[in-house]
Coordinates of C-alpha atoms in Angstrom, one line a residue:
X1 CA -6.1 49.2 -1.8
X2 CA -5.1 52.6 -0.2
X3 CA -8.8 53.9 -1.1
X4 CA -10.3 51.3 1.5
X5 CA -7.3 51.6 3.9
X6 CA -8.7 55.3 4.1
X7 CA -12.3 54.1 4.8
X8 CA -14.1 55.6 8.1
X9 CA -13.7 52.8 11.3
X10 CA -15.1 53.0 14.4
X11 CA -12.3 54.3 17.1
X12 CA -13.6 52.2 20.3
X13 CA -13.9 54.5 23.0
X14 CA -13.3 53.5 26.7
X15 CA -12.9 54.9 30.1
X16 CA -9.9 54.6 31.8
X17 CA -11.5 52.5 34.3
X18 CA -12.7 49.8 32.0
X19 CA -9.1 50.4 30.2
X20 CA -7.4 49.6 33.1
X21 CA -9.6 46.4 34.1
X22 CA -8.8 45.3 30.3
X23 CA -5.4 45.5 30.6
X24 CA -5.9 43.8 34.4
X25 CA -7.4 41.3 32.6
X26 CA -5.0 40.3 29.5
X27 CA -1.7 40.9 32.4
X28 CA -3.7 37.7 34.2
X29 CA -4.1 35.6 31.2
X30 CA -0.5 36.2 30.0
X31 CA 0.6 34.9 33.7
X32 CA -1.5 31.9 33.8
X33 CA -1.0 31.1 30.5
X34 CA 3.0 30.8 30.6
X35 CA 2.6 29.5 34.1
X36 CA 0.6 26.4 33.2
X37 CA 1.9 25.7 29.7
X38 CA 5.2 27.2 29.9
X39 CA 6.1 27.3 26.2
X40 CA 8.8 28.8 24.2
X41 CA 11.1 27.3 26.3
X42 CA 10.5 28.0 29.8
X43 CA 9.4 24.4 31.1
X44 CA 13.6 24.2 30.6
X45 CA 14.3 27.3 32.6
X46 CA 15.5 26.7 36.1
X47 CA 15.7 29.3 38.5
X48 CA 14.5 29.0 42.0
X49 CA 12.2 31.9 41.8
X50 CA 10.9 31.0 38.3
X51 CA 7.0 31.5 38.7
X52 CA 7.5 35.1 40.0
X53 CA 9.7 35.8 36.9
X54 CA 7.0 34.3 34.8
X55 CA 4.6 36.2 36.5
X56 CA 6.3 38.8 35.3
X57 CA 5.5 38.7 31.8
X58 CA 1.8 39.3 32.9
X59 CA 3.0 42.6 34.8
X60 CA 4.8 43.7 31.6
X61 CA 1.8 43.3 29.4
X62 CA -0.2 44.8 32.2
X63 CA 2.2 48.5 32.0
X64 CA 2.4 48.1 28.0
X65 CA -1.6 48.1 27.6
X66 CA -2.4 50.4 30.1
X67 CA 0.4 52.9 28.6
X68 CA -1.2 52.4 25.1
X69 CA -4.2 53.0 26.1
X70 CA -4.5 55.9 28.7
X71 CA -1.1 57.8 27.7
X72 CA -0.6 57.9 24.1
X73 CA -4.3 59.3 23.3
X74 CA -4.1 61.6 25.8
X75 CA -0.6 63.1 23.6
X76 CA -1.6 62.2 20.5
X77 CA -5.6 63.3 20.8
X78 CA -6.1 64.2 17.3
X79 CA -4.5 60.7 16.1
X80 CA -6.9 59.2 17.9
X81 CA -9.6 61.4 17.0
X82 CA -12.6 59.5 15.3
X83 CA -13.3 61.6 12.7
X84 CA -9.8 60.9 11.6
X85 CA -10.2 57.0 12.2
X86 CA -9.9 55.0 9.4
X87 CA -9.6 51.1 8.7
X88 CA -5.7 51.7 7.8
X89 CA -5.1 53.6 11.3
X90 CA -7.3 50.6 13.2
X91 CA -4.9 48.1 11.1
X92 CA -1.5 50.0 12.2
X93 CA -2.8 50.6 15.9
X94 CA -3.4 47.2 16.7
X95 CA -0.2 45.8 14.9
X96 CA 1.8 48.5 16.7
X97 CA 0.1 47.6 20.7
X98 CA 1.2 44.3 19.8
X99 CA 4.6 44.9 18.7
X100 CA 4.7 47.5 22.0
X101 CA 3.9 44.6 24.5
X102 CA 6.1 41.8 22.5
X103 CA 8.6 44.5 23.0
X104 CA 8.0 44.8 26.6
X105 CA 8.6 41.5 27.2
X106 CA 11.1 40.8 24.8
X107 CA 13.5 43.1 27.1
X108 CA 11.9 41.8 30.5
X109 CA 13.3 38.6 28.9
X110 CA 16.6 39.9 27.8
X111 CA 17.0 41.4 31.4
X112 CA 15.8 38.0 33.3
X113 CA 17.5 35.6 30.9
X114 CA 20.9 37.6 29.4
X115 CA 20.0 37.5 25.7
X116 CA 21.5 39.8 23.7
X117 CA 20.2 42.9 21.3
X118 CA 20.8 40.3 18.0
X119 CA 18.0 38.3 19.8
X120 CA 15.9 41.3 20.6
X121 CA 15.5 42.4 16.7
X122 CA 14.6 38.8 15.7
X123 CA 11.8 38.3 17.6
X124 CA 10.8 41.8 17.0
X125 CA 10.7 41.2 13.4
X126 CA 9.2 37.6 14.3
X127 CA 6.2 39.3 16.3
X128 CA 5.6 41.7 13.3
X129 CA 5.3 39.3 10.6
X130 CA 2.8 36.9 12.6
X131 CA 0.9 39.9 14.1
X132 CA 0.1 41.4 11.1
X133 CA -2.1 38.8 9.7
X134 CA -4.4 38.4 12.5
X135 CA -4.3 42.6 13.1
X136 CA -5.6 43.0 9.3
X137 CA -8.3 40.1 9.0
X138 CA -10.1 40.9 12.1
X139 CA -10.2 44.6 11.1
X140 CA -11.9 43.5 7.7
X141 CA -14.2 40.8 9.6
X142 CA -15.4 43.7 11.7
X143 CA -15.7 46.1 9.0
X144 CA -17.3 44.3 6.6
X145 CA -19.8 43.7 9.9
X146 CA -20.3 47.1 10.8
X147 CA -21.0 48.0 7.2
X148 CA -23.7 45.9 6.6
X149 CA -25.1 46.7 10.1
X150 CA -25.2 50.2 9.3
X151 CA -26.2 49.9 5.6
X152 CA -29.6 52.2 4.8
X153 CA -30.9 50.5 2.2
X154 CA -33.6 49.3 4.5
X155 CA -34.5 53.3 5.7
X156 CA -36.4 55.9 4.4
X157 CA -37.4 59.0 5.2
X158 CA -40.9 59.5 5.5
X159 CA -43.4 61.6 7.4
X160 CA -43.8 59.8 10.9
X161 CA -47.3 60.6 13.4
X162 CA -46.5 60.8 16.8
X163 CA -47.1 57.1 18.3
X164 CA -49.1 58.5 21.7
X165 CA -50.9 61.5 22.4
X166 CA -48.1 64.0 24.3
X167 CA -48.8 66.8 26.9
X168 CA -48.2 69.2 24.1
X169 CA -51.6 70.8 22.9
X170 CA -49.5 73.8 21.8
X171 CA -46.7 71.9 19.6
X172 CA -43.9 73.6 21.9
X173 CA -41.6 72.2 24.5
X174 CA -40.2 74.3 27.3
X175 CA -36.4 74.2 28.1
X176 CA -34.9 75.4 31.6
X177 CA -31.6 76.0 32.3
X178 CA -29.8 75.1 35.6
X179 CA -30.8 78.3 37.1
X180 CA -34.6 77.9 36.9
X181 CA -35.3 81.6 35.4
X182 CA -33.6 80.9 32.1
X183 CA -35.9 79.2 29.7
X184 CA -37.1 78.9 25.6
X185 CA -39.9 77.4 24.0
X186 CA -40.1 76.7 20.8
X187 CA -42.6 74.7 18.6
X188 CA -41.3 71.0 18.3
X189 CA -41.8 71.1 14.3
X190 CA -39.4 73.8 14.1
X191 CA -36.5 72.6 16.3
X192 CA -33.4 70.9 14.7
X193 CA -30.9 70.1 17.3
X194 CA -29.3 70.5 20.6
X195 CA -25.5 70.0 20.7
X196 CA -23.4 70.1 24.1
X197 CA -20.9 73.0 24.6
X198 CA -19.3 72.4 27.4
X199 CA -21.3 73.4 30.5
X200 CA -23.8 75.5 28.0
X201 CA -26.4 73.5 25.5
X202 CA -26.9 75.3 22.3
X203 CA -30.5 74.9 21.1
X204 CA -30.7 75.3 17.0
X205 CA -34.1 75.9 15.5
X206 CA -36.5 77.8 12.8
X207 CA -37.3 81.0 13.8
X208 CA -39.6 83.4 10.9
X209 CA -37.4 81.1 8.2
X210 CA -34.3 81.7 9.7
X211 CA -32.1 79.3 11.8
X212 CA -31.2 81.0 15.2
X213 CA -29.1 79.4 18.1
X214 CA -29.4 80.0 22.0
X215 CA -27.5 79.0 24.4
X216 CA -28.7 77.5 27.7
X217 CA -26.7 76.3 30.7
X218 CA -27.0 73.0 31.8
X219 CA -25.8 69.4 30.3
X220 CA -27.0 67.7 27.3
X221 CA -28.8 65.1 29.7
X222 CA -30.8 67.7 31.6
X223 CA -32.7 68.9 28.7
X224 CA -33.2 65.5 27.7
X225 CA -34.9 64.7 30.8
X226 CA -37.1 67.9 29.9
X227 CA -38.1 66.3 26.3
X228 CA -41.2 64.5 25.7
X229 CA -41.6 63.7 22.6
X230 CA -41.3 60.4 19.8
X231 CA -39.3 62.6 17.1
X232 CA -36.7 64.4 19.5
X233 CA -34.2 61.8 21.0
X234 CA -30.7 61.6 22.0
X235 CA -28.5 59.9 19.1
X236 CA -24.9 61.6 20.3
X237 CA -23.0 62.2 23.8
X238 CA -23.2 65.8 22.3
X239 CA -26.6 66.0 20.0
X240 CA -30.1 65.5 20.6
X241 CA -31.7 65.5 17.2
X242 CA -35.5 66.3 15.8
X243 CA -35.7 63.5 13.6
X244 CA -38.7 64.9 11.7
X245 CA -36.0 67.8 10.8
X246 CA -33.9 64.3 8.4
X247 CA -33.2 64.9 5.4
X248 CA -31.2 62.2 4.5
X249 CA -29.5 59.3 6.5
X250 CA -26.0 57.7 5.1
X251 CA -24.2 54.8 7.2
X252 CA -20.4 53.7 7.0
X253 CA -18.6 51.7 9.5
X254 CA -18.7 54.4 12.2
X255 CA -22.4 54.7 12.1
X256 CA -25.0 56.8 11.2
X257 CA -24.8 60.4 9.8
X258 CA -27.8 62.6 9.9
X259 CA -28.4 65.3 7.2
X260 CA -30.9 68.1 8.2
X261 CA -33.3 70.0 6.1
X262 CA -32.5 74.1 6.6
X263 CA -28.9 73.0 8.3
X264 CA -25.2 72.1 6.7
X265 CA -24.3 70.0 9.9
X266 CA -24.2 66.3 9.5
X267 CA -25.3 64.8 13.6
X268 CA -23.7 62.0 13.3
X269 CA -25.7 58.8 15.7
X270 CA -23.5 57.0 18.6
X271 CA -23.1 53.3 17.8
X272 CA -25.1 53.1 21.3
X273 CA -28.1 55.0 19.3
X274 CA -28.1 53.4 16.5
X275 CA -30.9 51.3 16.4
X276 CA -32.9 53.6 18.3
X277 CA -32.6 55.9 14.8
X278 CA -32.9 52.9 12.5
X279 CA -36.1 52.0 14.0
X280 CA -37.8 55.2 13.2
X281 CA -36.8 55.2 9.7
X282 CA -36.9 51.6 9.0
X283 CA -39.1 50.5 6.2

């Protein structure tokens, strides 16, 4: 049990923007919700301004997601890290939200209503018990999903000829960097990777049997706009990968991860990428 509680899971990435809009989003539903069905009791409430305290509940839930989601990564960055995600952390982290936002409204109900602390703790406890369930089988659902999606059975590595004819008589791409005057060419059989590094771009490749790195400054994107070619593509926000360079390709739930030949690095492929890869080693 603890062995597949440790297993890699995807750690869903978004931008504060689209974080924000979610949480918009769920805030609404919560308000409409209690305002057209008003369970648990509230169809019994009387107060003269009992929609806007209902209404409430949706504001509450709107602070408690956007507070999980923008503010504790942001502390706890590591934690949230993916290379540290696993289906045990995905399990806790979505039990916990919930528990954060029953909280939330659990006191926004103790201050609007007068219940007391004893009532707090039960449906605490109450919010736990029932969350945990759902929190854990729609981890395993999507798991079990994402592992047979990225399963490699189906792959193999295999020499692959270029699918068109490329402006490349020579066998060597040209890289600029943002200042025009810096440049390297190297022979497209013998490059590995590009990773990001901040404003930089470090270019790894096969120089006389050794591998040698150079950095060049401009962004990931602007060299990819400069490559040309059906082997070198972008699998990573921070690689571009020569994909005749594979050694070997393994999949968990987090996606792909690349093995080079002449390299220890494993590039690991963005969910976004991934069946860009799979294509061009599909059987």
């Amino acid at each position: 049990m603890f062995q597949f509680l440790a297993q890699p899971y995807p750690r869903e990435q978004r931008s504060p923007w689209r974080w924000l809009l979610t949480s918009a989003g769920s805030g609404l539903f919560v308000a409409l919700f209690l305002l057209i069905f008003q369970p648990f009791g509230l169809a019994q409430w009387n107060d003269p301004v009992k929609p806007y305290l209902i209404a409430g509940y949706g504001l509450v839930t709107f602070i408690c997601l956007t507070g999980v989601g923008l503010v504790f990564p942001k502390v706890l960055g590591n934690f949230f890290d993916e290379k540290n995600w696993t289906v045990g952390r995905e399990i806790a982290w979505t039990l916990f939200v919930i528990i954060f936002i029953a909280l939330g409204n659990i006191l926004y109900s103790q201050w609007t209503m007068g219940n007391g602390f004893a009532h707090v703790l039960v449906w605490l406890s109450f919010t736990a018990a029932v969350g945990v369930i759902p929190a854990t089988v729609i981890t395993l659902l999507s798991y079990t999903r994402l592992l047979r999606r990225y399963a490699t059975d189906n792959l193999q590595i295999e020499k692959h000829e270029p699918e068109s004819v490329i402006s490349r008589e020579s066998g060597n791409i040209t890289l600029t960097a943002e200042n025009e005057k810096d440049s390297l060419t190297v022979a497209v059989d013998d490059l590995l990777f590009i990773e990001s590094a901040d404003n930089y771009s470090e270019v790894v490749f096969i120089q006389k049997d050794k591998v040698e790195k150079t950095l060049l400054r401009g962004s990931l994107s602007r060299f990819e706009e400069q490559i040309h070619h059906p082997d070198l593509v972008r699998c990573h926000r921070s690689y571009i990968v020569n994909l005749q360079q594979v050694e070997s390709i393994s999949g968990n739930a987090q996606g792909y991860k690349l093995q080079l030949k002449h390299h220890s690095v494993l590039i690991p492929v963005a969910r976004r990428y991934g069946d860009r890869v799979a294509d061009y080693f599909r059987k």
